[in-house]
Coordinates of C-alpha atoms in Angstrom, one line a residue:
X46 CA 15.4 -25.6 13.9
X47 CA 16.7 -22.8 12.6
X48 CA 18.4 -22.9 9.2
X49 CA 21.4 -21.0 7.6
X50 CA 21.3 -18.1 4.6
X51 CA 23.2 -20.7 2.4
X52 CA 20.1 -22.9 3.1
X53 CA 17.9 -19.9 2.5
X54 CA 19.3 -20.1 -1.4
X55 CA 19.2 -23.6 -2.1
X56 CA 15.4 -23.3 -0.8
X57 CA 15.0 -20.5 -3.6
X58 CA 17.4 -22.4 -6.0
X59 CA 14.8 -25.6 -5.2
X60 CA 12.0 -23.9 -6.6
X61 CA 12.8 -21.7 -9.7
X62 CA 15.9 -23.4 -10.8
X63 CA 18.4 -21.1 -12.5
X64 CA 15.8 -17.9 -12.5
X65 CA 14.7 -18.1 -8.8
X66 CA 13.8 -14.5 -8.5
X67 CA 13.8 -12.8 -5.1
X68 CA 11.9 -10.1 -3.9
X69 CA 14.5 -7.7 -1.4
X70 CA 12.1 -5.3 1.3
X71 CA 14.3 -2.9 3.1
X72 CA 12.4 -3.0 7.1
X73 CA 12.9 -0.1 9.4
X74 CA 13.7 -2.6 12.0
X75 CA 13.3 -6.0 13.3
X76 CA 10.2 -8.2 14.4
X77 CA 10.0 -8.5 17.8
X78 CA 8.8 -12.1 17.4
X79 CA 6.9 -14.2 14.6
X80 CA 4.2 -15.4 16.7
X81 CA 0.8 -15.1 16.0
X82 CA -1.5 -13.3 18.2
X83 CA 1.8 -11.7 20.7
X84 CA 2.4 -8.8 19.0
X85 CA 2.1 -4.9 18.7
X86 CA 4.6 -3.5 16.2
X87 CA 4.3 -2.8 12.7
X88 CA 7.7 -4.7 12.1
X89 CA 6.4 -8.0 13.1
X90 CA 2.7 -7.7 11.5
X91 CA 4.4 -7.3 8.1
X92 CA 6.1 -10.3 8.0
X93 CA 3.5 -12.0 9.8
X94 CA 1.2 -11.2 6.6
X95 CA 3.2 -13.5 4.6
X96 CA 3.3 -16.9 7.3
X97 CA 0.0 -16.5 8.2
X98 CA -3.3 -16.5 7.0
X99 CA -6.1 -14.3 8.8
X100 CA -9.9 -16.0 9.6
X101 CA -11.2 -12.5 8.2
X102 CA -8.9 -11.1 5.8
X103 CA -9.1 -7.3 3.5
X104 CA -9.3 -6.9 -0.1
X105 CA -5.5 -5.9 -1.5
X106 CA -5.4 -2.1 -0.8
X107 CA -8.6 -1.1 1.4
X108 CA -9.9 -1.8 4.7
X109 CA -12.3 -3.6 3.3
X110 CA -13.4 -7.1 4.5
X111 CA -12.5 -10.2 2.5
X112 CA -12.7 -14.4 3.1
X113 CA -9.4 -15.6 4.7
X114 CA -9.7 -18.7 7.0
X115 CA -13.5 -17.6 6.6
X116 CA -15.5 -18.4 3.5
X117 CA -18.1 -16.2 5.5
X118 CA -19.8 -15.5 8.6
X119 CA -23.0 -14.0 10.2
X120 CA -23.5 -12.5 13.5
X121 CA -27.2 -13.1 15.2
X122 CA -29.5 -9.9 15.5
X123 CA -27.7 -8.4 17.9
X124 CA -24.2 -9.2 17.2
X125 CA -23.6 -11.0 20.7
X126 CA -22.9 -14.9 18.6
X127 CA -20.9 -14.7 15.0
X128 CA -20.9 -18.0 13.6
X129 CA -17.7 -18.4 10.9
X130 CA -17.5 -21.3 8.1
X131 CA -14.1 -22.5 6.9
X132 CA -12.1 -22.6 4.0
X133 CA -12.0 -26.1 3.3
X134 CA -8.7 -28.4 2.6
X135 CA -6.4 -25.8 3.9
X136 CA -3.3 -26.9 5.0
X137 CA 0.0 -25.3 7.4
X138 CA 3.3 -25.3 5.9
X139 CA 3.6 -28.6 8.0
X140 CA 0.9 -30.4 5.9
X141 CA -1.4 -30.4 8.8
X142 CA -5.1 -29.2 8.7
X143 CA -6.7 -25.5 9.1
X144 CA -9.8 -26.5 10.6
X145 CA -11.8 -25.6 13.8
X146 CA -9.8 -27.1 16.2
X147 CA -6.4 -25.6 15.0
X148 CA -8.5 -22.2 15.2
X149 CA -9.9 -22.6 18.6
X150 CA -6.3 -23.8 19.8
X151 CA -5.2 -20.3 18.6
X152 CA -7.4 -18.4 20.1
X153 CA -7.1 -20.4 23.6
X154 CA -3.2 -19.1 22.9
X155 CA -4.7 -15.6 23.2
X156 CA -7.6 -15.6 25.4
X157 CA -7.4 -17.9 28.2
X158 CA -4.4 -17.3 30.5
X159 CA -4.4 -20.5 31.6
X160 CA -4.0 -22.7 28.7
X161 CA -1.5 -25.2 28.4
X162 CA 0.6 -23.8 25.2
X163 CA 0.2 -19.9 25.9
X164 CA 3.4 -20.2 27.7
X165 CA 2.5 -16.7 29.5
X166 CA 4.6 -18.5 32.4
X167 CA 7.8 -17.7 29.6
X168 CA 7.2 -14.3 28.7
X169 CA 4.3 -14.5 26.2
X170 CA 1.7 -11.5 27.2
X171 CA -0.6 -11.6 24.0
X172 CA -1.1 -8.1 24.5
X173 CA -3.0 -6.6 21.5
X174 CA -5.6 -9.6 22.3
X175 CA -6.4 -7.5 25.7
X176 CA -6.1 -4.1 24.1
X177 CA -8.8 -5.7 21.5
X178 CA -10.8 -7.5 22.9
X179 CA -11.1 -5.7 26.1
X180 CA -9.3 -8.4 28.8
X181 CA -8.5 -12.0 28.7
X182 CA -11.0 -15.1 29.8
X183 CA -12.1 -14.1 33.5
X184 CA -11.6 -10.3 33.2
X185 CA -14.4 -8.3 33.4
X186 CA -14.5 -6.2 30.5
X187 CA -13.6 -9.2 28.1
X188 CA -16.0 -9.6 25.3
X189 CA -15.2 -13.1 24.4
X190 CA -17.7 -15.2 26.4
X191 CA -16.5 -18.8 24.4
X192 CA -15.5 -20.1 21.2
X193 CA -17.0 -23.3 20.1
X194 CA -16.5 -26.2 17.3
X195 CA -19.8 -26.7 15.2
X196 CA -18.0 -28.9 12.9
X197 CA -14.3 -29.5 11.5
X198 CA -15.2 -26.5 9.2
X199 CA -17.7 -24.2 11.4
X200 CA -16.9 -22.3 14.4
X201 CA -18.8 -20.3 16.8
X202 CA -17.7 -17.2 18.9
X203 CA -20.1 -15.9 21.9
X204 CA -19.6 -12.2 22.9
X205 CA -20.7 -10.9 26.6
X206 CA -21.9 -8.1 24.4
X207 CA -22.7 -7.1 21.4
X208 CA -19.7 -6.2 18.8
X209 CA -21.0 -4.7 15.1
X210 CA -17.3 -4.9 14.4
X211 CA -16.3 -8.2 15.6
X212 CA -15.3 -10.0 12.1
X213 CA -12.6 -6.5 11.6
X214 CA -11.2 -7.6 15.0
X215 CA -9.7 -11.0 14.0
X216 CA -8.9 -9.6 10.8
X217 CA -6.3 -7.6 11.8
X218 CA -2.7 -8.2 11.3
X219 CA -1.8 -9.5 14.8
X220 CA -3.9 -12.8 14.8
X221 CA -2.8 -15.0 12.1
X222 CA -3.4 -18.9 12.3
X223 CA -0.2 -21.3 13.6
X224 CA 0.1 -24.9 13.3
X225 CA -0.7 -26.1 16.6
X226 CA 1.6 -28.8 15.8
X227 CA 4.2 -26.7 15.6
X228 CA 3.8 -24.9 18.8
X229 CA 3.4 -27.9 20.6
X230 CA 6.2 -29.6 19.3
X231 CA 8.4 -25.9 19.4
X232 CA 7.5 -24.6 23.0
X233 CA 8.8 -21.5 24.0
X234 CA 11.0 -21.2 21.2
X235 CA 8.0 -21.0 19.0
X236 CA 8.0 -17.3 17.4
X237 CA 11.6 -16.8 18.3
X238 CA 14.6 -17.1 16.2
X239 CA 15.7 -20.0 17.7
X240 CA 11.9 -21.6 15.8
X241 CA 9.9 -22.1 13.0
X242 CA 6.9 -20.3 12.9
X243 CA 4.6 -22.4 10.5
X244 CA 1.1 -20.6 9.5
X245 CA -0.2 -21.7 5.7
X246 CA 0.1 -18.0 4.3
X247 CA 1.8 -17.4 0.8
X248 CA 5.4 -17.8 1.9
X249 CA 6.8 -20.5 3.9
X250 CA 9.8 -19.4 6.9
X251 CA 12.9 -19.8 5.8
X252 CA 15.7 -18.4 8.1
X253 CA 15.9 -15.5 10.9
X254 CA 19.6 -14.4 10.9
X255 CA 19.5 -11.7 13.7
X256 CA 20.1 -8.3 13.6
X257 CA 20.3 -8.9 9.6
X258 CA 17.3 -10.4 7.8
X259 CA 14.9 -13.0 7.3
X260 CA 13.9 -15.3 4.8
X261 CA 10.6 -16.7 3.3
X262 CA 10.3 -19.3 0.2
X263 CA 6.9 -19.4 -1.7
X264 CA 4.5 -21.7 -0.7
X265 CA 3.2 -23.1 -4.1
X266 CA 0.5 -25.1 -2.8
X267 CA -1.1 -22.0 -1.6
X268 CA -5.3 -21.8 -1.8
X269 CA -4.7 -18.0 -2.6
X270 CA -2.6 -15.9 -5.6
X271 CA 0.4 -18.0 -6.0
X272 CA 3.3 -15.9 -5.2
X273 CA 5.1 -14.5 -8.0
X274 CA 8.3 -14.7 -6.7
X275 CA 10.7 -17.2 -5.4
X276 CA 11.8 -15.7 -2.4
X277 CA 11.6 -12.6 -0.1
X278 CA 13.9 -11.6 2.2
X279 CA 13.3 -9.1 4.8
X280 CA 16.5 -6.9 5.3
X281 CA 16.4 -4.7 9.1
X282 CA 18.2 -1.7 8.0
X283 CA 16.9 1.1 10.5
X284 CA 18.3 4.4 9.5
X285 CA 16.0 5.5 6.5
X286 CA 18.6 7.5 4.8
X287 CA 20.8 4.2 4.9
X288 CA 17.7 2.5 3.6
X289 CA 17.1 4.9 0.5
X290 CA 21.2 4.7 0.3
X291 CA 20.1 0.9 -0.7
X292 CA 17.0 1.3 -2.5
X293 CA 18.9 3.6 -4.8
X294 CA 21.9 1.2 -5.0
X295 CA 19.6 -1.8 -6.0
X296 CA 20.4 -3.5 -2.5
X297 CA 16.7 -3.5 -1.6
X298 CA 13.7 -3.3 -4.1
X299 CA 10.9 -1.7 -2.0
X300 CA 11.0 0.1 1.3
X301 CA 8.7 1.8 3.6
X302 CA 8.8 5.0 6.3
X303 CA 11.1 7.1 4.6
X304 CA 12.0 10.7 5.7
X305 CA 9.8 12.8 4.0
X306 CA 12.1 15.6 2.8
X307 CA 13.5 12.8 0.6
X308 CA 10.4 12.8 -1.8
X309 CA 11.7 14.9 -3.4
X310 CA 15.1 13.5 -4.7
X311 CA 13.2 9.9 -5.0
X312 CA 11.0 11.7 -7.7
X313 CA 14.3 12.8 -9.6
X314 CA 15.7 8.8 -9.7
X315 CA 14.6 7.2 -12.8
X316 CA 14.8 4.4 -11.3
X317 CA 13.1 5.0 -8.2
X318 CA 9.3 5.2 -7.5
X319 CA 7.8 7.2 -4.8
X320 CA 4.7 5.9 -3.4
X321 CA 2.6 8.0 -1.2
X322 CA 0.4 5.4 1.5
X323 CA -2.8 6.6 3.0
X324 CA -2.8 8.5 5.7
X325 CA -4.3 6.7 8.9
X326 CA -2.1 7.0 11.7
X327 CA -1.1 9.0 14.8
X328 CA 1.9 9.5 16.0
X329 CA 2.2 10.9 20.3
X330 CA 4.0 11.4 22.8
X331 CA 2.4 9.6 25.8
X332 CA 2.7 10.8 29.9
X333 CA 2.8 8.2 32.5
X334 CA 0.2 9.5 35.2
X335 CA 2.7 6.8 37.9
X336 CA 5.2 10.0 37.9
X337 CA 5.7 11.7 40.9
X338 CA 5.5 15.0 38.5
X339 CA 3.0 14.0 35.8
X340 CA 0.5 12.9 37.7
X341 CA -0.7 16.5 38.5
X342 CA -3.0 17.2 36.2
X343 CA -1.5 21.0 35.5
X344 CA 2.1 19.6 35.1
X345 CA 0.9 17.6 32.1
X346 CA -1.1 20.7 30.5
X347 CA 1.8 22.5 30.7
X348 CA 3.4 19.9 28.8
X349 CA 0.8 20.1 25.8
X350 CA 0.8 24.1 25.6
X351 CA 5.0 23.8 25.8
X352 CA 5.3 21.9 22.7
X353 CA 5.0 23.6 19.5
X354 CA 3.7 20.5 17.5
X355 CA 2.8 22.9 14.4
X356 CA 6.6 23.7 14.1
X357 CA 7.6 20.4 14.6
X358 CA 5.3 18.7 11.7
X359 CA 6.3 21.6 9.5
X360 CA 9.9 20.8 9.8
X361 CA 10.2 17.3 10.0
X362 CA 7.6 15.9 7.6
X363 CA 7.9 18.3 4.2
X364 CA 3.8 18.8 3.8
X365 CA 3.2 14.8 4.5
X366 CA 1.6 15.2 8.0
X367 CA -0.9 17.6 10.0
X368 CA -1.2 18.6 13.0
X369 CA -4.9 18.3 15.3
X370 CA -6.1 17.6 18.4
X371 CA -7.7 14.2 17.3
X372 CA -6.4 11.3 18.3
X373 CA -8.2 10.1 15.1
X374 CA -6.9 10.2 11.4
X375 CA -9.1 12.8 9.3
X376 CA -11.2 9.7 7.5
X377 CA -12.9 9.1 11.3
X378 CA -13.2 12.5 11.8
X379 CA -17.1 12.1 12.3
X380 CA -16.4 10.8 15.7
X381 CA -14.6 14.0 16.7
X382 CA -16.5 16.5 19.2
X383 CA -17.2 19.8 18.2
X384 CA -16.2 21.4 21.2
X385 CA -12.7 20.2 21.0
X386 CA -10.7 23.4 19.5
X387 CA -8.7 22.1 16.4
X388 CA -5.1 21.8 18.2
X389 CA -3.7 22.1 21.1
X390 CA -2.6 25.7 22.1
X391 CA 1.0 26.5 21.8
X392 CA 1.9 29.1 24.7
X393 CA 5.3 28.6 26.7
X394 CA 4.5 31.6 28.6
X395 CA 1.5 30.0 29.9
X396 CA 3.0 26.6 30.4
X397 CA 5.8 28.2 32.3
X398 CA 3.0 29.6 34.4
X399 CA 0.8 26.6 34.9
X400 CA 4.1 24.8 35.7
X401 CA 4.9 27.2 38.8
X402 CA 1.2 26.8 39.5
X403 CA 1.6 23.2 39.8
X404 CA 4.3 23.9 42.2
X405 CA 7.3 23.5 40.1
X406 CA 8.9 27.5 39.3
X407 CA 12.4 25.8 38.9
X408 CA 11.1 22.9 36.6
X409 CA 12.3 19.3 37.4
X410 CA 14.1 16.3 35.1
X411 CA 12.0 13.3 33.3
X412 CA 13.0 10.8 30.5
X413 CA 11.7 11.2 27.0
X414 CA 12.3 7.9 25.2
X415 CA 12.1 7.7 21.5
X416 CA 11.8 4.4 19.5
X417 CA 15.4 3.2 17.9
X418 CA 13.4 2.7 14.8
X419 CA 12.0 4.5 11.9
X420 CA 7.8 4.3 12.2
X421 CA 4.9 5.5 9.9
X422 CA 4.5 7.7 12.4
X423 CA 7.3 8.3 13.2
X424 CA 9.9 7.9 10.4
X425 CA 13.0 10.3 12.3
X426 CA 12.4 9.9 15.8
X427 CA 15.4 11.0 17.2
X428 CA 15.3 14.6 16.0
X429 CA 11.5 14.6 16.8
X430 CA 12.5 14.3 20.2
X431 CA 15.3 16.6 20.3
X432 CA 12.6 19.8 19.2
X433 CA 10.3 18.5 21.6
X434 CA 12.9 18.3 24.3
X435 CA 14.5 21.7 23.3
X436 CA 10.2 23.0 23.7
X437 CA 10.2 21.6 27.1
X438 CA 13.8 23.0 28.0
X439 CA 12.0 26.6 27.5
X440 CA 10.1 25.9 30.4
X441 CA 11.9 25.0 32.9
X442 CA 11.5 20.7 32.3
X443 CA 15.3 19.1 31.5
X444 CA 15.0 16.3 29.6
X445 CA 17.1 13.0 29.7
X446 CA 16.7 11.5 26.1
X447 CA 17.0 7.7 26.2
X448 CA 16.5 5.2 24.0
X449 CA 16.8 0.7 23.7
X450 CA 16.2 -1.9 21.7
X451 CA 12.9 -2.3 19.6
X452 CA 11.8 -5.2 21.5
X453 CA 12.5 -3.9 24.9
X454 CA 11.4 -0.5 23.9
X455 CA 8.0 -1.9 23.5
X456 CA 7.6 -4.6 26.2
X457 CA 9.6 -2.2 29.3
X458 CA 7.1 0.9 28.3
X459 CA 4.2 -1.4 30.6
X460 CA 6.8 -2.5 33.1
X461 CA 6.7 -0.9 36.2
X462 CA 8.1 1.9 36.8
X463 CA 7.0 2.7 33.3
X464 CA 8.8 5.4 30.9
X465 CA 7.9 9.0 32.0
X466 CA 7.8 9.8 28.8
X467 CA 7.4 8.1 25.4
X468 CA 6.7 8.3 21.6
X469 CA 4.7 5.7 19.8
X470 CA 1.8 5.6 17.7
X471 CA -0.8 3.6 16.0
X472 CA -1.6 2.9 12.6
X473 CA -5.2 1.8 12.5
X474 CA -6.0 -2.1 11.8
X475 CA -9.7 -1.4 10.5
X476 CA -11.9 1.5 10.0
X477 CA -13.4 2.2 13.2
X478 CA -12.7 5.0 16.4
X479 CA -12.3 2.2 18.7
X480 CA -9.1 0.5 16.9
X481 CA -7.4 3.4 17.8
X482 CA -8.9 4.2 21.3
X483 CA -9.1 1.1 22.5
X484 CA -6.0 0.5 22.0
X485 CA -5.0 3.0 24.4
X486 CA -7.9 3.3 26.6
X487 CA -9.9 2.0 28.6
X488 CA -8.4 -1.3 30.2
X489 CA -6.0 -2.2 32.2
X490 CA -4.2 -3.9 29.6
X491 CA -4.3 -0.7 27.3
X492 CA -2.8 1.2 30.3
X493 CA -0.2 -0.2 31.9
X494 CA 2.2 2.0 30.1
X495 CA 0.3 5.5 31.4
X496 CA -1.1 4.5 34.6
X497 CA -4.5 6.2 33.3
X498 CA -7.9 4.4 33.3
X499 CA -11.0 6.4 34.2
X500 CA -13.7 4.6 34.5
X501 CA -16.0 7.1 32.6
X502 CA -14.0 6.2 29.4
X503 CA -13.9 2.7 30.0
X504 CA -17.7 3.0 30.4
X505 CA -17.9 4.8 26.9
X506 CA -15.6 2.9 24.8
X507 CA -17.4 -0.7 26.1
X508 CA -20.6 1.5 24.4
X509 CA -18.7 2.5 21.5
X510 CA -17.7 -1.0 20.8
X511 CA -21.5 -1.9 20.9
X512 CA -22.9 1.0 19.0
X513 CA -25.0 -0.4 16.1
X514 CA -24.6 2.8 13.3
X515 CA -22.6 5.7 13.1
X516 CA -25.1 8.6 14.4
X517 CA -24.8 7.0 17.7
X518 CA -20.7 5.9 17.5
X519 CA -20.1 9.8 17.1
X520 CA -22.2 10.8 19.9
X521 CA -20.0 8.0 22.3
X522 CA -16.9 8.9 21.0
X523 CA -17.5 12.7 20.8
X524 CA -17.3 12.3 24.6
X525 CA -14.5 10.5 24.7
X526 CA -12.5 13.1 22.4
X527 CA -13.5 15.6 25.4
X528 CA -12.4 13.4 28.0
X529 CA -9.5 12.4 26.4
X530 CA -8.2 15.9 24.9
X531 CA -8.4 17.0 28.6
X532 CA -6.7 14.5 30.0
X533 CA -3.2 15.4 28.4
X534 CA -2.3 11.9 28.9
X535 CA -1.8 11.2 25.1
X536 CA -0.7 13.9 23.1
X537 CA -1.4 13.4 19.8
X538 CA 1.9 15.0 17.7
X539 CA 1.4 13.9 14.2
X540 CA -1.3 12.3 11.2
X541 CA 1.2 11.5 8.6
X542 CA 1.3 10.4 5.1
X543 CA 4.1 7.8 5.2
X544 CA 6.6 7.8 2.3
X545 CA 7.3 4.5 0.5
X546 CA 9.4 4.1 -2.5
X547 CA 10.2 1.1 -4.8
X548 CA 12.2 0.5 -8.0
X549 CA 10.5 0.8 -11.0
X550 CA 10.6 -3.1 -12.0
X551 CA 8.6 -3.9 -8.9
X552 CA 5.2 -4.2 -9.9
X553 CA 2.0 -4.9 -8.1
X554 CA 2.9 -4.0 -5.0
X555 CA -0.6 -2.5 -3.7
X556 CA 0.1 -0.9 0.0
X557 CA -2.7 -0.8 2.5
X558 CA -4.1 1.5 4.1
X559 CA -3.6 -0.8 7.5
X560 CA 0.5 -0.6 7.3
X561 CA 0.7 -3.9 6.0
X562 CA -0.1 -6.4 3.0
X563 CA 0.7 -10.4 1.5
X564 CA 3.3 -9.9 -0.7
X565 CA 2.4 -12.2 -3.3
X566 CA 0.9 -10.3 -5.6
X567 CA 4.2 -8.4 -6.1
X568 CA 6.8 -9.5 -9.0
X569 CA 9.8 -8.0 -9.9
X570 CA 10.2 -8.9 -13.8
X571 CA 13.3 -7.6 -15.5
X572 CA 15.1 -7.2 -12.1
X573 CA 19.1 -7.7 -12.9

């Protein structure tokens, strides 16, 4: 199913004749799949964006709600039962209807572990579904009760509670819409590079060449903007200096999570353009509780007051990132607790203290592992974890630093034994404390990775998720700041601004807030 690069062309060639024009993105890394509704990475959602459509989708630059799928949709009274009604005459890239049943079938995929095409049996965990929707059908804490046809064009969702934010759930960048067709006739190779994931977004899959790039051709019959460009190829290229190395040299036209201390010399290119996203992220270095040594609770403070996370941010992002004790970007900050002091204290002396306290005076070994990719977050991780390595050295605590594959990276962190310690991050899929938290918090599914899932929090975040206004969110979440902060489990490192860039013919490019938007509003007139 898979085709070649050469066949990649003659798609483009197909549409725009002679002055098919191409659209180059320079990616920090590869997808770790191009299924809908089985992912967690940044890497994946963004080309994702462009196969798939969304039932709830944002207006271009904001976190802002917008029709996808959905024409529109209205919860009852108390936001237990959202009904949503369809785009009509919709069709997947295989000509085959978007309608209720093609929805439903996806979110069976997702939900219900013991559907027939979820292929869990093969791999397939559908994690961010758990993270977001608190379990899978039959867990406890899922708030999906049943989805139901109305008609072709009218669906039903019933919650076990209520969920103010339940239409910003599906809209985020991990759910889009496959062709059940596709699946069924695909398998276990759906998603992979061995298939051909099929959605009805504004490009159509072209080719996966691993370990180089992928490529999309327009979809013209698209309900939405019609792309304005022929092609879009998505080239891995993970170093960020090698990527500015081919933004500069014309080999890409737009790239993302570049060092920061390269603004600089980006605003001096003539032909470069530096574009600043919005800052609603947070990068951390998380502690796996299921370690002989960070399970006591004084090992891991040590850890927090060991690291000098001020230093760090000062050195490796060039003014674009702070440094807090929120595990919330600054525009939530309303849900923060008062009580909370504004960072976490930096004092090896005391660390070194707490550490012999703990029972450890000579200091022990762990793992830090740091992602082999560059990351909003996160765009230099391997000299990130160097400093905080060399801060935990000072203490006593030798450090093995380790590193693997993206993929792996991400799906061994939850496999037991675990990491003992890891960096990763989350940039927020919709305005809300509980995208973030709940990610990371508060389920089983959310914690396999740390080994850490008090009920108390669990208890707050399921009335967090239910809160009907703000006034009473902060009060929930204030709590769970407290809880949280103390914990040491997550330590948050980093709220950065990431640094994009493009050339200067590339216009209409209009990043989101979210990490990730549909490319076909971007054109690239007078490219040579």
């Amino acid at each position: 199913m898979k085709r070649t690069y050469l066949s990649a062309l003659l798609a483009a060639a197909l549409i725009g004749g002679a002055s098919a024009s191409t659209l180059v993105y320079g990616s920090g890394g590869e997808p770790v799949n191009l299924e809908g509704g089985n992912v967690t990475d940044g890497n994946s959602v963004i080309v994702h964006r462009q196969i798939y459509d969304y039932i709830v989708g944002f207006k271009l630059g904001t976190a802002d709600l917008a029709p996808g799928l959905a024409v529109s949709w209205k919860p009852n009274a108390n936001y237990t039962s959202w009904t949503f009604t369809l785009r009509k005459g919709v069709k997947f890239h295989d000509g085959t209807a978007v309608d209720a049943d093609a929805i439903i079938f996806n979110v069976n995929r997702w939900w219900d572990p013991k559907f027939q095409y979820g292929y869990r049996d093969q791999g397939r965990t559908y994690e961010s579904f758990g993270e977001q929707f608190g379990g899978f059908k039959g867990d406890a804490n899922s708030v999906l009760k049943s989805v139901t046809k109305v008609n072709d064009s009218t669906i039903r969702f019933d919650l076990t509670q209520g969920v103010p934010a339940f239409a910003n759930l599906l809209a985020q960048g991990y759910f889009g819409i496959a062709s059940p067709k596709a699946i069924r006739e695909q398998g276990a190779k759906y998603g992979t590079p061995a298939g051909t994931p099929v959605g009805s977004g504004p490009f159509k899959f072209v080719s996966w060449r691993t370990g180089d790039r992928i490529v999309l051709a327009a979809n013209t019959a698209y309900w939405g903007a019609k792309p304005k460009v022929d092609e879009v190829v998505f080239r891995f290229i993970k170093d960020p200096s090698a990527r500015l190395n081919e933004l500069k040299a014309g080999g890409v036209d737009f790239t993302v999570d570049l060092a920061p201390d390269n603004l600089a010399a980006i605003k001096a290119d003539k032909n470069l353009r530096a574009v600043l996203k919005p800052s609603f992220n947070v990068g951390f270095l998380s502690l796996n509780t299921k370690n002989q040594y960070l399970k006591n609770d004084k090992v891991r403070q040590a850890i927090s007051m060991a690291i000098n996370k001020k230093e760090i941010v000062q050195a490796f992002w060039n003014g674009l990132g702070t440094s807090n004790a929120s595990f919330l970007p600054d525009t939530l900050n309303w849900a923060n607790s008062k009580s909370v002091p504004a960072d976490y204290k930096y004092d090896p002396q005391a660390a070194k203290k707490m550490l012999s306290e703990a029972g450890y005076p000579n200091g022990f070994t762990l793992d830090l592992w740091y992602m082999p990719v560059s990351r909003p977050y996160f765009p230099t991780p391997k000299p990130i974890a160097e400093a905080m390595a060399a801060d935990l050295a000072a203490i006593g605590i030798k450090v093995n630093l380790r590193t693997k594959d993206w993929a792996q990276y991400l799906d061994d962190r939850n496999k037991d034994p675990g990491f003992d310690m890891y960096m990763i991050g989350w940039t927020g899929d919709y305005g809300d404390p509980d995208n973030f938290y709940a990610a990371y918090y508060g389920t089983a599914n959310a914690t396999q990775d740390s080994g850490y899932n008090p009920q108390n929090i669990a208890k707050l975040l399921d009335q967090g998720k239910s809160a009907l206004n703000q006034a009473d969110k902060a009060k929930i979440y204030a709590q769970v700041h407290e809880l949280t902060y103390a914990a040491n489990v997550r330590l948050p490192i980093v709220h950065s601004r990431p640094l994009a860039a493009a050339r200067t013919y590339v216009k209409g490019w209009v990043p989101s807030p979210l990490g990730s938007e549909p490319f076909n509003t971007i054109s690239v007139e007078g490219k040579k």
